[in-house]
Amino acid sequence: MSETRHTRLLIIGSGPAGYTAGVYASRAMLEPILVQGIQPGGQLTITTDVENWPGDASVMGPDLMVRMEAHAKETGTEVIGDHIQSLDLSVRPFRAEGDSGTTYTADAVVLATGAQAKWLGLPSEEHFKGFGVSACATCDGFFYRGAEIVVVGGGNTAVEEALFLTKFASKVTLIHRRDSLRAEKIMQQRLFKNPKVEVLWDHSIDEVIGSSDPRGVEGVRARHVKTGEVTEIPCKGFFVAIGHAPATELVKDQLEMHNGGYVKVQPGTTKTSIPGVFAAGDLTDHVYRQAVTSAGMGCMAALDAEKFLAAMDGEDIPEAGAYAAPASGPVSSPESAAE
Ligand code: FAD
Ligand code: NAP
């Protein structure tokens, strides 16, 4: 049955940014509603060991997210298993429609919708998705026991996926388009030491090849980026690990974006181009993209929202765009901060 729920603060997303915003907003007595989306717990639920979350030398990603959810609930966040299908930021209160049929209205919103896996964009990749092509080793690695696997990518995710897949595979070939990885050095060391791993440098993927009946991957065709020479590598599983794109579908025509589609925030804050709308985590950060930085931004978003709501109680709401960074002024973004 459809219903309308009003809240002072609606948090959209249940990764480290969303849950941390929930903890801080609850402790500020804002009684936030947090909508989890289709991936409760966010990206860390599809990984195994997380070794850089302060306080835990090693923790399983899914376990960490269960703890974060429990913490948010414990402090008073109402966590709802729903997915926001549309969000109208042109009205006050803001209005969000959930897949469940519930309409959420909110005086302020924290956007923490994170990022989603990128794909190569090949028709053959699309054809074999779910039939040997995957973007999640922890979800699908088990299906390839004793088989050969190819992973494409050169970042932390690709290296982590490749190492994880050695638990199941007879051999893992990591294909990268350059001659050096961008993954952390410690991860690279582990990769190069693993006898099941072979790295194919300077190659891009031309095509995923396979059978049609039953549908299944049989290999990939890789091309040397300098010589153009084509090599066929047999595999049963092909894992795409080439990064993630910000999940901005809800707001892409409503908020200012930058750096190829990340939500733009005012320097040093989580304020977007619409007052009362705050963005945190991978959705707005194209540089750091870590659990701990996302959690940090979730904290900032809740504190920014608290100030906004306190001001709203006593004053007029600033005009849309009032928080946008001046076009000619200095802009500090994750990008400039990292320089
Ligand atoms: P996410 O974790 O991406 O969560 C986004 C949330 O938004 C999800 O809950 C989703 O359901 C929700 N959502 C999206 N759209 C909607 C909608 N329309 N309605 C409602 N909800 C919605 N970082 C580290 O620091 N250490 C690591 O070891 C590490 N390992 C990683 C391993 C892998 C395989 C991957 C993919 C990433 C890893 N990262 C790691 C990066 C880390 O996971 C991210 O930086 C972090 O999860 C980002 O948090 P977030 O809260 O911004 O968003
Ligand atoms: P990433 O760091 O952006 O790396 C993406 C990799 O894929 C790059 O090596 C890139 O090549 C390659 N690539 C991109 N597009 C491609 C294409 N079309 N064809 C072939 N290759 C392509 O992404 P990520 O590895 O998913 O990591 C995302 C963020 O999460 C990072 O900040 C990372 O540190 C973090 N993370 C951390 C951990 C950890 O701390 N253990 C684990 C996983 C992820 P180039 O190198 O040539 O650009």
Short mmCIF file of C-alpha atoms in Angstrom, two decimals, residues 144-151 161-175 194-200 231-239:
data_model
loop_
_atom_site.label_atom_id
_atom_site.label_comp_id
_atom_site.label_asym_id
_atom_site.label_seq_id
_atom_site.Cartn_x
_atom_site.Cartn_y
_atom_site.Cartn_z
CA TYR A 144 34.81 -21.39 -11.74
CA ARG A 145 36.44 -24.05 -9.57
CA GLY A 146 39.32 -25.65 -11.46
CA ALA A 147 38.75 -23.43 -14.49
CA GLU A 148 40.84 -20.75 -16.20
CA ILE A 149 39.82 -17.17 -15.55
CA VAL A 150 40.68 -13.82 -17.12
CA VAL A 151 40.47 -10.52 -15.24
CA GLU A 161 39.73 -9.88 -7.74
CA ALA A 162 42.55 -11.76 -9.46
CA LEU A 163 44.06 -12.84 -6.13
CA PHE A 164 40.71 -13.87 -4.74
CA LEU A 165 39.95 -15.90 -7.86
CA THR A 166 43.15 -17.95 -7.46
CA LYS A 167 41.29 -19.72 -4.63
CA PHE A 168 39.07 -21.33 -7.25
CA ALA A 169 40.80 -21.15 -10.61
CA SER A 170 43.50 -23.33 -12.09
CA LYS A 171 44.99 -20.16 -13.61
CA VAL A 172 44.18 -16.44 -13.59
CA THR A 173 45.35 -14.17 -16.37
CA LEU A 174 45.23 -10.48 -15.57
CA ILE A 175 45.06 -8.38 -18.72
CA ASN A 194 51.20 -15.88 -6.82
CA PRO A 195 52.13 -18.88 -9.01
CA LYS A 196 48.60 -19.13 -10.44
CA VAL A 197 48.70 -15.61 -11.85
CA GLU A 198 50.00 -14.49 -15.22
CA VAL A 199 49.90 -10.85 -16.29
CA LEU A 200 49.41 -9.91 -19.91
CA THR A 231 45.98 -13.38 -28.89
CA GLU A 232 43.20 -15.72 -27.83
CA ILE A 233 43.17 -16.69 -24.18
CA PRO A 234 40.94 -19.57 -23.13
CA CYS A 235 38.82 -19.03 -20.01
CA LYS A 236 35.48 -20.00 -18.53
CA GLY A 237 35.12 -16.84 -16.47
CA PHE A 238 35.83 -13.27 -17.54
CA PHE A 239 35.87 -10.68 -14.76
#
